[in-house]
PDB file of C-alpha atoms and ligand atoms in Angstrom:
ATOM      1  CA  MET A  20     -25.857  21.371  -2.169  1.00  0.00           C
ATOM      2  CA  THR A  21     -28.353  19.336  -3.561  1.00  0.00           C
ATOM      3  CA  HIS A  22     -30.649  16.392  -1.485  1.00  0.00           C
ATOM      4  CA  LEU A  23     -30.016  13.473  -3.598  1.00  0.00           C
ATOM      5  CA  GLY A  24     -32.843  12.293  -4.215  1.00  0.00           C
ATOM      6  CA  GLU A  25     -33.910   8.528  -3.449  1.00  0.00           C
ATOM      7  CA  PRO A  26     -31.749   5.486  -4.279  1.00  0.00           C
ATOM      8  CA  ARG A  27     -31.243   3.384  -7.307  1.00  0.00           C
ATOM      9  CA  LEU A  28     -32.858   0.513  -6.851  1.00  0.00           C
ATOM     10  CA  PHE A  29     -31.751  -3.133  -7.717  1.00  0.00           C
ATOM     11  CA  THR A  30     -34.141  -5.925  -7.383  1.00  0.00           C
ATOM     12  CA  SER A  31     -33.680 -10.394  -7.816  1.00  0.00           C
ATOM     13  CA  ALA A  32     -35.438 -12.771  -6.294  1.00  0.00           C
ATOM     14  CA  ALA A  33     -32.108 -13.779  -4.388  1.00  0.00           C
ATOM     15  CA  ALA A  34     -32.039  -9.743  -2.756  1.00  0.00           C
ATOM     16  CA  THR A  35     -32.754  -5.943  -3.523  1.00  0.00           C
ATOM     17  CA  GLY A  36     -30.482  -2.754  -2.663  1.00  0.00           C
ATOM     18  CA  ALA A  37     -30.455   0.151  -2.856  1.00  0.00           C
ATOM     19  CA  ALA A  38     -26.960   2.880  -4.235  1.00  0.00           C
ATOM     20  CA  TYR A  39     -26.990   6.508  -5.020  1.00  0.00           C
ATOM     21  CA  ASP A  40     -24.330   8.014  -7.205  1.00  0.00           C
ATOM     22  CA  HIS A  41     -22.977   9.767  -4.635  1.00  0.00           C
ATOM     23  CA  GLY A  42     -19.339   8.276  -3.427  1.00  0.00           C
ATOM     24  CA  ALA A  43     -20.662   4.879  -5.676  1.00  0.00           C
ATOM     25  CA  HIS A  44     -22.203   4.568  -2.657  1.00  0.00           C
ATOM     26  CA  VAL A  45     -24.378   0.944  -1.594  1.00  0.00           C
ATOM     27  CA  VAL A  46     -26.700   1.846   0.742  1.00  0.00           C
ATOM     28  CA  ALA A  47     -28.743  -0.981   1.543  1.00  0.00           C
ATOM     29  CA  TRP A  48     -28.122  -4.948   0.474  1.00  0.00           C
ATOM     30  CA  THR A  49     -30.945  -7.387   1.778  1.00  0.00           C
ATOM     31  CA  PRO A  50     -30.146 -11.876   0.344  1.00  0.00           C
ATOM     32  CA  ALA A  51     -34.332 -13.196   0.125  1.00  0.00           C
ATOM     33  CA  GLY A  52     -35.438 -14.772   3.728  1.00  0.00           C
ATOM     34  CA  HIS A  53     -33.162 -12.744   5.895  1.00  0.00           C
ATOM     35  CA  GLU A  54     -33.330  -9.121   7.433  1.00  0.00           C
ATOM     36  CA  PRO A  55     -31.057  -6.650   5.347  1.00  0.00           C
ATOM     37  CA  VAL A  56     -28.076  -6.831   6.756  1.00  0.00           C
ATOM     38  CA  LEU A  57     -26.414  -2.912   6.196  1.00  0.00           C
ATOM     39  CA  TRP A  58     -26.753  -0.348   8.314  1.00  0.00           C
ATOM     40  CA  LEU A  59     -28.109   3.273   8.054  1.00  0.00           C
ATOM     41  CA  SER A  60     -28.097   6.113  10.308  1.00  0.00           C
ATOM     42  CA  ALA A  61     -31.707   8.111  10.450  1.00  0.00           C
ATOM     43  CA  LEU A  62     -29.334  11.455  10.130  1.00  0.00           C
ATOM     44  CA  SER A  63     -26.750  10.940   7.783  1.00  0.00           C
ATOM     45  CA  ALA A  64     -26.643  14.040   5.484  1.00  0.00           C
ATOM     46  CA  LEU A  65     -28.522  12.180   2.253  1.00  0.00           C
ATOM     47  CA  ASP A  66     -27.021  15.741  -0.381  1.00  0.00           C
ATOM     48  CA  ASP A  67     -24.122  16.714  -2.761  1.00  0.00           C
ATOM     49  CA  GLY A  68     -21.951  17.758  -0.049  1.00  0.00           C
ATOM     50  CA  ALA A  69     -21.029  15.553   2.427  1.00  0.00           C
ATOM     51  CA  PRO A  70     -20.788  11.100   2.968  1.00  0.00           C
ATOM     52  CA  ILE A  71     -23.411   9.142   3.522  1.00  0.00           C
ATOM     53  CA  ARG A  72     -23.325   7.448   7.818  1.00  0.00           C
ATOM     54  CA  GLY A  73     -23.938   4.463   6.996  1.00  0.00           C
ATOM     55  CA  GLY A  74     -23.814   1.536   4.003  1.00  0.00           C
ATOM     56  CA  VAL A  75     -20.826   1.016   2.353  1.00  0.00           C
ATOM     57  CA  PRO A  76     -17.996   4.521   1.791  1.00  0.00           C
ATOM     58  CA  ILE A  77     -16.025   3.959  -0.279  1.00  0.00           C
ATOM     59  CA  CYS A  78     -11.928   5.882   1.809  1.00  0.00           C
ATOM     60  CA  TRP A  79      -9.995   6.549  -1.180  1.00  0.00           C
ATOM     61  CA  PRO A  80      -7.532   8.417  -1.902  1.00  0.00           C
ATOM     62  CA  TRP A  81      -6.786   8.213   1.713  1.00  0.00           C
ATOM     63  CA  PHE A  82      -7.842   6.651   5.098  1.00  0.00           C
ATOM     64  CA  GLY A  83      -9.055   9.064   7.921  1.00  0.00           C
ATOM     65  CA  PRO A  84      -6.553  12.132   8.086  1.00  0.00           C
ATOM     66  CA  GLY A  85      -4.135   9.742   5.789  1.00  0.00           C
ATOM     67  CA  ARG A  86      -0.366   8.999   6.385  1.00  0.00           C
ATOM     68  CA  THR A  87       0.482  12.864   6.573  1.00  0.00           C
ATOM     69  CA  ARG A  88      -2.676  12.568   9.405  1.00  0.00           C
ATOM     70  CA  ASP A  89      -3.051  16.110   8.249  1.00  0.00           C
ATOM     71  CA  LEU A  90      -5.336  14.825   4.937  1.00  0.00           C
ATOM     72  CA  ALA A  91      -9.225  16.210   4.164  1.00  0.00           C
ATOM     73  CA  PRO A  92     -11.685  15.378   3.676  1.00  0.00           C
ATOM     74  CA  ALA A  93     -11.481  12.546   6.347  1.00  0.00           C
ATOM     75  CA  HIS A  94     -11.609   9.313   4.396  1.00  0.00           C
ATOM     76  CA  GLY A  95     -10.757  10.701   0.853  1.00  0.00           C
ATOM     77  CA  PHE A  96     -12.612  12.677  -1.492  1.00  0.00           C
ATOM     78  CA  VAL A  97     -14.104   9.785  -3.913  1.00  0.00           C
ATOM     79  CA  ARG A  98     -17.111   8.900  -0.724  1.00  0.00           C
ATOM     80  CA  VAL A  99     -18.314  12.884  -1.772  1.00  0.00           C
ATOM     81  CA  ALA A 100     -17.531  12.538  -5.285  1.00  0.00           C
ATOM     82  CA  PRO A 101     -20.329  11.643  -8.525  1.00  0.00           C
ATOM     83  CA  TRP A 102     -19.288   8.315  -9.992  1.00  0.00           C
ATOM     84  CA  ARG A 103     -20.519   7.922 -13.195  1.00  0.00           C
ATOM     85  CA  PHE A 104     -23.505   5.055 -12.814  1.00  0.00           C
ATOM     86  CA  GLU A 105     -22.668   2.178 -15.876  1.00  0.00           C
ATOM     87  CA  GLY A 106     -25.169   0.114 -15.729  1.00  0.00           C
ATOM     88  CA  ALA A 107     -26.861  -2.891 -14.489  1.00  0.00           C
ATOM     89  CA  GLU A 108     -27.990  -6.060 -15.055  1.00  0.00           C
ATOM     90  CA  GLU A 109     -29.300  -9.577 -13.939  1.00  0.00           C
ATOM     91  CA  SER A 110     -26.451 -12.482 -13.696  1.00  0.00           C
ATOM     92  CA  ALA A 111     -27.305 -15.505 -12.262  1.00  0.00           C
ATOM     93  CA  GLU A 112     -25.618 -14.740  -8.788  1.00  0.00           C
ATOM     94  CA  GLY A 113     -28.082 -11.644  -9.013  1.00  0.00           C
ATOM     95  CA  VAL A 114     -28.040  -7.768  -9.857  1.00  0.00           C
ATOM     96  CA  VAL A 115     -25.037  -6.629 -11.310  1.00  0.00           C
ATOM     97  CA  ALA A 116     -24.153  -2.303 -11.144  1.00  0.00           C
ATOM     98  CA  THR A 117     -21.179  -0.652 -11.963  1.00  0.00           C
ATOM     99  CA  TRP A 118     -19.864   3.057 -11.788  1.00  0.00           C
ATOM    100  CA  SER A 119     -16.301   4.672 -12.830  1.00  0.00           C
ATOM    101  CA  LEU A 120     -15.212   8.127 -11.510  1.00  0.00           C
ATOM    102  CA  THR A 121     -11.915   9.725 -13.421  1.00  0.00           C
ATOM    103  CA  ASN A 122      -8.891  12.224 -12.048  1.00  0.00           C
ATOM    104  CA  GLU A 123     -10.863  15.149 -14.293  1.00  0.00           C
ATOM    105  CA  VAL A 124     -14.704  14.407 -12.426  1.00  0.00           C
ATOM    106  CA  ALA A 125     -12.721  13.989  -8.487  1.00  0.00           C
ATOM    107  CA  SER A 126      -9.381  15.173  -7.804  1.00  0.00           C
ATOM    108  CA  ALA A 127      -7.801  16.210  -4.763  1.00  0.00           C
ATOM    109  CA  GLU A 128      -4.501  18.623  -4.443  1.00  0.00           C
ATOM    110  CA  PRO A 129      -2.343  16.117  -2.044  1.00  0.00           C
ATOM    111  CA  PHE A 130      -3.934  13.436  -4.869  1.00  0.00           C
ATOM    112  CA  PRO A 131      -2.288  15.046  -8.214  1.00  0.00           C
ATOM    113  CA  TYR A 132      -2.918  12.251 -10.158  1.00  0.00           C
ATOM    114  CA  ASP A 133      -4.101  10.260 -13.644  1.00  0.00           C
ATOM    115  CA  TYR A 134      -6.784   7.375 -12.233  1.00  0.00           C
ATOM    116  CA  ARG A 135      -9.447   5.372 -13.389  1.00  0.00           C
ATOM    117  CA  ALA A 136     -11.525   3.242 -10.709  1.00  0.00           C
ATOM    118  CA  THR A 137     -14.370   1.056 -11.733  1.00  0.00           C
ATOM    119  CA  TYR A 138     -16.448  -0.146  -8.700  1.00  0.00           C
ATOM    120  CA  ARG A 139     -18.577  -3.647  -9.540  1.00  0.00           C
ATOM    121  CA  ALA A 140     -21.720  -4.497  -6.908  1.00  0.00           C
ATOM    122  CA  VAL A 141     -23.060  -7.715  -6.973  1.00  0.00           C
ATOM    123  CA  PHE A 142     -26.789  -7.973  -5.113  1.00  0.00           C
ATOM    124  CA  GLY A 143     -26.893 -11.719  -4.237  1.00  0.00           C
ATOM    125  CA  ALA A 144     -27.365 -14.126  -2.283  1.00  0.00           C
ATOM    126  CA  GLU A 145     -24.126 -12.251  -1.615  1.00  0.00           C
ATOM    127  CA  LEU A 146     -23.331  -8.582  -1.658  1.00  0.00           C
ATOM    128  CA  GLU A 147     -19.602  -9.125  -3.426  1.00  0.00           C
ATOM    129  CA  LEU A 148     -18.009  -5.854  -4.436  1.00  0.00           C
ATOM    130  CA  THR A 149     -15.769  -4.597  -5.918  1.00  0.00           C
ATOM    131  CA  LEU A 150     -13.302  -2.240  -6.586  1.00  0.00           C
ATOM    132  CA  VAL A 151     -10.183  -1.881  -9.705  1.00  0.00           C
ATOM    133  CA  VAL A 152      -8.734   1.465  -9.400  1.00  0.00           C
ATOM    134  CA  GLU A 153      -6.023   1.754 -12.406  1.00  0.00           C
ATOM    135  CA  ASN A 154      -2.843   4.280 -12.530  1.00  0.00           C
ATOM    136  CA  THR A 155      -3.635   5.724 -16.301  1.00  0.00           C
ATOM    137  CA  GLY A 156      -0.410   8.534 -16.059  1.00  0.00           C
ATOM    138  CA  SER A 157       3.532   8.525 -16.236  1.00  0.00           C
ATOM    139  CA  GLU A 158       4.069   8.537 -12.852  1.00  0.00           C
ATOM    140  CA  SER A 159       3.353   6.347  -9.903  1.00  0.00           C
ATOM    141  CA  PHE A 160       1.333   7.225  -7.076  1.00  0.00           C
ATOM    142  CA  SER A 161       0.348   5.417  -3.454  1.00  0.00           C
ATOM    143  CA  TYR A 162      -2.440   5.409  -1.917  1.00  0.00           C
ATOM    144  CA  GLU A 163      -4.915   3.874   0.181  1.00  0.00           C
ATOM    145  CA  GLU A 164      -8.117   2.105   0.062  1.00  0.00           C
ATOM    146  CA  ALA A 165     -11.404   1.033   2.362  1.00  0.00           C
ATOM    147  CA  LEU A 166     -14.732  -0.520   1.991  1.00  0.00           C
ATOM    148  CA  HIS A 167     -16.140   0.857   4.858  1.00  0.00           C
ATOM    149  CA  THR A 168     -18.898  -1.671   5.598  1.00  0.00           C
ATOM    150  CA  TYR A 169     -21.376  -0.540   8.373  1.00  0.00           C
ATOM    151  CA  LEU A 170     -23.431  -4.080   9.089  1.00  0.00           C
ATOM    152  CA  SER A 171     -26.762  -4.133  10.632  1.00  0.00           C
ATOM    153  CA  VAL A 172     -26.281  -5.391  14.422  1.00  0.00           C
ATOM    154  CA  GLY A 173     -28.912  -6.590  17.263  1.00  0.00           C
ATOM    155  CA  ASP A 174     -26.962  -5.459  20.210  1.00  0.00           C
ATOM    156  CA  ILE A 175     -22.706  -4.440  19.792  1.00  0.00           C
ATOM    157  CA  ARG A 176     -22.775  -5.189  23.250  1.00  0.00           C
ATOM    158  CA  GLN A 177     -23.800  -9.074  22.436  1.00  0.00           C
ATOM    159  CA  THR A 178     -22.054  -9.197  19.288  1.00  0.00           C
ATOM    160  CA  THR A 179     -18.407 -10.974  18.906  1.00  0.00           C
ATOM    161  CA  VAL A 180     -16.203 -11.157  16.009  1.00  0.00           C
ATOM    162  CA  THR A 181     -14.156 -14.165  14.884  1.00  0.00           C
ATOM    163  CA  GLY A 182     -11.125 -14.517  13.306  1.00  0.00           C
ATOM    164  CA  LEU A 183      -8.821 -12.338  14.450  1.00  0.00           C
ATOM    165  CA  ASP A 184      -7.933 -14.288  17.917  1.00  0.00           C
ATOM    166  CA  GLY A 185      -3.444 -13.644  17.361  1.00  0.00           C
ATOM    167  CA  VAL A 186      -3.714 -10.770  14.507  1.00  0.00           C
ATOM    168  CA  ALA A 187      -1.022  -7.486  15.129  1.00  0.00           C
ATOM    169  CA  TYR A 188      -3.323  -4.261  15.046  1.00  0.00           C
ATOM    170  CA  LEU A 189      -3.179  -0.646  15.398  1.00  0.00           C
ATOM    171  CA  ASP A 190      -5.420   0.487  18.669  1.00  0.00           C
ATOM    172  CA  LYS A 191      -7.128   4.540  17.950  1.00  0.00           C
ATOM    173  CA  ALA A 192      -9.484   4.315  20.142  1.00  0.00           C
ATOM    174  CA  PRO A 193      -8.855   6.692  22.625  1.00  0.00           C
ATOM    175  CA  GLY A 194      -5.410   5.732  25.148  1.00  0.00           C
ATOM    176  CA  GLY A 195      -4.919   3.251  22.164  1.00  0.00           C
ATOM    177  CA  GLY A 196      -1.410   2.962  20.354  1.00  0.00           C
ATOM    178  CA  PRO A 197       1.067   4.351  19.038  1.00  0.00           C
ATOM    179  CA  ASP A 198       2.581   0.295  19.194  1.00  0.00           C
ATOM    180  CA  LEU A 199       0.726  -2.220  18.015  1.00  0.00           C
ATOM    181  CA  VAL A 200      -1.302  -4.649  20.028  1.00  0.00           C
ATOM    182  CA  THR A 201      -2.248  -8.579  19.329  1.00  0.00           C
ATOM    183  CA  GLN A 202      -5.781 -10.194  19.802  1.00  0.00           C
ATOM    184  CA  GLU A 203      -6.126 -12.676  22.121  1.00  0.00           C
ATOM    185  CA  GLY A 204      -9.783 -14.184  21.227  1.00  0.00           C
ATOM    186  CA  ASP A 205     -12.696 -13.278  19.026  1.00  0.00           C
ATOM    187  CA  ILE A 206     -13.645  -9.372  19.773  1.00  0.00           C
ATOM    188  CA  THR A 207     -15.670  -8.419  22.612  1.00  0.00           C
ATOM    189  CA  PHE A 208     -17.731  -4.635  22.753  1.00  0.00           C
ATOM    190  CA  THR A 209     -17.485  -2.979  25.616  1.00  0.00           C
ATOM    191  CA  GLY A 210     -16.524   0.455  24.643  1.00  0.00           C
ATOM    192  CA  GLU A 211     -15.265   2.221  21.283  1.00  0.00           C
ATOM    193  CA  THR A 212     -13.555   0.335  19.051  1.00  0.00           C
ATOM    194  CA  ASP A 213     -11.542   1.419  16.634  1.00  0.00           C
ATOM    195  CA  ARG A 214      -9.023  -0.746  15.595  1.00  0.00           C
ATOM    196  CA  VAL A 215      -6.792  -1.846  12.118  1.00  0.00           C
ATOM    197  CA  TYR A 216      -5.966  -5.315  11.904  1.00  0.00           C
ATOM    198  CA  GLU A 217      -2.714  -6.587  10.023  1.00  0.00           C
ATOM    199  CA  SER A 218      -5.354  -9.643   8.602  1.00  0.00           C
ATOM    200  CA  GLY A 219      -7.176 -10.561   4.758  1.00  0.00           C
ATOM    201  CA  GLU A 220      -8.572 -13.464   6.353  1.00  0.00           C
ATOM    202  CA  PRO A 221     -12.201 -13.795   6.333  1.00  0.00           C
ATOM    203  CA  VAL A 222     -13.709 -12.649  10.048  1.00  0.00           C
ATOM    204  CA  THR A 223     -17.005 -13.351  10.918  1.00  0.00           C
ATOM    205  CA  VAL A 224     -19.803 -11.114  12.967  1.00  0.00           C
ATOM    206  CA  ILE A 225     -22.221 -13.425  15.588  1.00  0.00           C
ATOM    207  CA  ASP A 226     -25.168 -11.760  16.231  1.00  0.00           C
ATOM    208  CA  PRO A 227     -27.402 -13.570  19.073  1.00  0.00           C
ATOM    209  CA  VAL A 228     -29.646 -10.642  18.964  1.00  0.00           C
ATOM    210  CA  LEU A 229     -30.935 -11.575  15.016  1.00  0.00           C
ATOM    211  CA  GLY A 230     -29.315 -14.651  15.155  1.00  0.00           C
ATOM    212  CA  ARG A 231     -26.945 -14.517  12.693  1.00  0.00           C
ATOM    213  CA  ARG A 232     -23.356 -15.030  11.191  1.00  0.00           C
ATOM    214  CA  ILE A 233     -21.631 -12.159   8.722  1.00  0.00           C
ATOM    215  CA  THR A 234     -18.865 -13.533   7.133  1.00  0.00           C
ATOM    216  CA  ILE A 235     -16.253 -11.265   5.648  1.00  0.00           C
ATOM    217  CA  THR A 236     -14.012 -12.435   3.170  1.00  0.00           C
ATOM    218  CA  THR A 237     -11.459 -10.346   0.898  1.00  0.00           C
ATOM    219  CA  GLY A 238      -9.285  -9.887  -2.073  1.00  0.00           C
ATOM    220  CA  GLY A 239      -6.272  -7.336  -2.693  1.00  0.00           C
ATOM    221  CA  ALA A 240      -6.875  -5.974   1.332  1.00  0.00           C
ATOM    222  CA  ALA A 241      -4.482  -6.340   3.838  1.00  0.00           C
ATOM    223  CA  ASN A 242      -6.484  -4.582   6.599  1.00  0.00           C
ATOM    224  CA  ARG A 243      -8.846  -5.476   8.528  1.00  0.00           C
ATOM    225  CA  VAL A 244     -11.116  -2.638  10.438  1.00  0.00           C
ATOM    226  CA  VAL A 245     -13.495  -2.955  13.749  1.00  0.00           C
ATOM    227  CA  TRP A 246     -15.458  -0.157  14.678  1.00  0.00           C
ATOM    228  CA  ASN A 247     -18.312   0.928  16.704  1.00  0.00           C
ATOM    229  CA  PRO A 248     -18.330   5.116  18.252  1.00  0.00           C
ATOM    230  CA  TRP A 249     -20.233   3.969  21.373  1.00  0.00           C
ATOM    231  CA  VAL A 250     -21.281   6.451  23.336  1.00  0.00           C
ATOM    232  CA  ALA A 251     -19.577   9.586  23.557  1.00  0.00           C
ATOM    233  CA  LYS A 252     -18.648   9.807  20.263  1.00  0.00           C
ATOM    234  CA  ALA A 253     -21.885   8.377  19.078  1.00  0.00           C
ATOM    235  CA  ALA A 254     -23.371  11.494  20.422  1.00  0.00           C
ATOM    236  CA  ALA A 255     -20.401  13.867  19.067  1.00  0.00           C
ATOM    237  CA  MET A 256     -21.573  13.015  15.537  1.00  0.00           C
ATOM    238  CA  PRO A 257     -24.591  15.246  14.230  1.00  0.00           C
ATOM    239  CA  ASP A 258     -24.732  12.516  11.184  1.00  0.00           C
ATOM    240  CA  PHE A 259     -25.389   9.352  13.653  1.00  0.00           C
ATOM    241  CA  GLY A 260     -28.436   9.601  16.391  1.00  0.00           C
ATOM    242  CA  ASP A 261     -27.653   8.903  20.064  1.00  0.00           C
ATOM    243  CA  ASN A 262     -28.567   6.064  20.610  1.00  0.00           C
ATOM    244  CA  GLU A 263     -27.725   4.052  17.145  1.00  0.00           C
ATOM    245  CA  TRP A 264     -24.633   2.904  18.842  1.00  0.00           C
ATOM    246  CA  THR A 265     -25.546  -0.535  19.941  1.00  0.00           C
ATOM    247  CA  ASP A 266     -27.493  -1.402  15.909  1.00  0.00           C
ATOM    248  CA  MET A 267     -24.358  -1.464  13.681  1.00  0.00           C
ATOM    249  CA  VAL A 268     -20.445  -2.992  13.703  1.00  0.00           C
ATOM    250  CA  CYS A 269     -18.176  -2.072  10.614  1.00  0.00           C
ATOM    251  CA  VAL A 270     -16.148  -4.292   9.955  1.00  0.00           C
ATOM    252  CA  GLU A 271     -14.010  -2.739   6.312  1.00  0.00           C
ATOM    253  CA  GLY A 272     -11.248  -4.565   3.707  1.00  0.00           C
ATOM    254  CA  ALA A 273      -8.426  -2.050   3.412  1.00  0.00           C
ATOM    255  CA  ASN A 274      -5.113  -1.446   2.593  1.00  0.00           C
ATOM    256  CA  ALA A 275      -3.683   1.291   5.166  1.00  0.00           C
ATOM    257  CA  LEU A 276      -0.894   2.940   6.372  1.00  0.00           C
ATOM    258  CA  GLY A 277       1.939   0.348   5.086  1.00  0.00           C
ATOM    259  CA  ASN A 278      -0.195  -1.461   3.473  1.00  0.00           C
ATOM    260  CA  ALA A 279      -0.844   1.392   1.401  1.00  0.00           C
ATOM    261  CA  VAL A 280      -0.976   0.116  -2.548  1.00  0.00           C
ATOM    262  CA  VAL A 281       2.291   1.515  -5.042  1.00  0.00           C
ATOM    263  CA  LEU A 282       1.006   1.472  -8.780  1.00  0.00           C
ATOM    264  CA  ALA A 283       2.619   2.297 -11.313  1.00  0.00           C
ATOM    265  CA  PRO A 284       2.203   3.343 -14.897  1.00  0.00           C
ATOM    266  CA  GLY A 285      -0.821   1.137 -16.162  1.00  0.00           C
ATOM    267  CA  ALA A 286      -0.633  -0.498 -14.105  1.00  0.00           C
ATOM    268  CA  ARG A 287      -4.710  -1.290 -11.923  1.00  0.00           C
ATOM    269  CA  HIS A 288      -4.852  -3.105  -8.407  1.00  0.00           C
ATOM    270  CA  THR A 289      -8.407  -4.449  -7.818  1.00  0.00           C
ATOM    271  CA  LEU A 290     -10.193  -4.936  -3.956  1.00  0.00           C
ATOM    272  CA  THR A 291     -12.855  -7.070  -3.478  1.00  0.00           C
ATOM    273  CA  TYR A 292     -14.985  -7.232  -0.315  1.00  0.00           C
ATOM    274  CA  THR A 293     -18.100  -9.959   0.122  1.00  0.00           C
ATOM    275  CA  VAL A 294     -20.471 -10.336   2.902  1.00  0.00           C
ATOM    276  CA  SER A 295     -22.602 -13.416   3.265  1.00  0.00           C
ATOM    277  CA  VAL A 296     -25.245 -14.333   5.828  1.00  0.00           C
ATOM    278  CA  THR A 297     -26.150 -17.814   7.224  1.00  0.00           C
ATOM    279  CA  PRO A 298     -28.987 -18.358  10.163  1.00  0.00           C
ATOM    280  CA  LEU A 299     -27.121 -19.275  14.295  1.00  0.00           C
TER     281      LEU A 299
HETATM  282  O1  TA6 B  16     -12.708   3.122  10.225  1.00  0.00           O
HETATM  283  C1  TA6 B  16     -12.870   3.914  11.488  1.00  0.00           C
HETATM  284  C2  TA6 B  16     -13.234   4.993  10.851  1.00  0.00           C
HETATM  285  O2  TA6 B  16     -11.056   5.580  10.768  1.00  0.00           O
HETATM  286  C3  TA6 B  16     -13.357   5.759  12.549  1.00  0.00           C
HETATM  287  O3  TA6 B  16     -11.818   6.772  13.441  1.00  0.00           O
HETATM  288  C4  TA6 B  16     -13.898   6.248  12.737  1.00  0.00           C
HETATM  289  O4  TA6 B  16     -12.933   7.825  11.882  1.00  0.00           O
HETATM  290  C5  TA6 B  16     -14.739   6.268  11.253  1.00  0.00           C
HETATM  291  O5  TA6 B  16     -13.784   5.718  10.441  1.00  0.00           O
HETATM  292  C6  TA6 B  16     -15.704   7.362  10.353  1.00  0.00           C
HETATM  293  O6  TA6 B  16     -15.469   7.919  10.466  1.00  0.00           O
HETATM  294  P1  TA6 B  16     -16.482   9.239   9.413  1.00  0.00           P
HETATM  295  O7  TA6 B  16     -14.924  10.413   8.376  1.00  0.00           O
HETATM  296  O8  TA6 B  16     -17.135   8.662   8.493  1.00  0.00           O
HETATM  297  O9  TA6 B  16     -16.561   9.397  10.575  1.00  0.00           O
END
């Protein structure tokens, strides 16, 4: 295993950002006038043999253990792959950085297909992430995906997530599932929370401790995933500090389970994920 060293830094008047080519993993974004928006564990691995705990892991071509529930590594192989950095340039919005990956660099037995993935991060007053997957082979394939974003909050116990009232979700926390249940009102957090919602609508994190509202909008994503490990699961993860669970919430844009993407030869699919921050 090789230590990742320092991330690439992206600085403009609008924001600062940082990312590693390992997993094309955005690990920081701080828009001007705000506190850092992405959370990164102090215990995260920072080597090429493991996923980074925090920031925005790119989950592809499966989510968790996959639809067969027996795939490894968890969340697919591209978040631990060496993406090719294609460059960065300043635009009116901020710094635009791009990475690419193909099956010639990263593949796995459960996914024996030809693909090209490109990933674009705009570090501006908003964080805009775009994952484009192209089927460069001769046979159709399907995949799950998620931009598995870890957001920084002042205290999860005082945090509310709005935008999913009335939406069906799969509860993956202990004791939950397998049937879908319906969200009643805003999401509040009183224990391990691990839910896959059937929604592509905007979601807002209300953080009274940091005095801000973080809004997530997406394109091409049929699911939202909301996760906080709470006490026991945080303590069970070696790359997650025992007391860090109060400082984060994952709000992910995804296509998972029944919303897997099917690509015919030559077709491409685009997933966009945008984060904006406003004071409360
Ligand atoms: O997105 C939520 C989730 O699927 C949880 O079930 C939990 O496993 C989390 O992802 C983190 O997964 P990881 O493989 O990064 O530890």
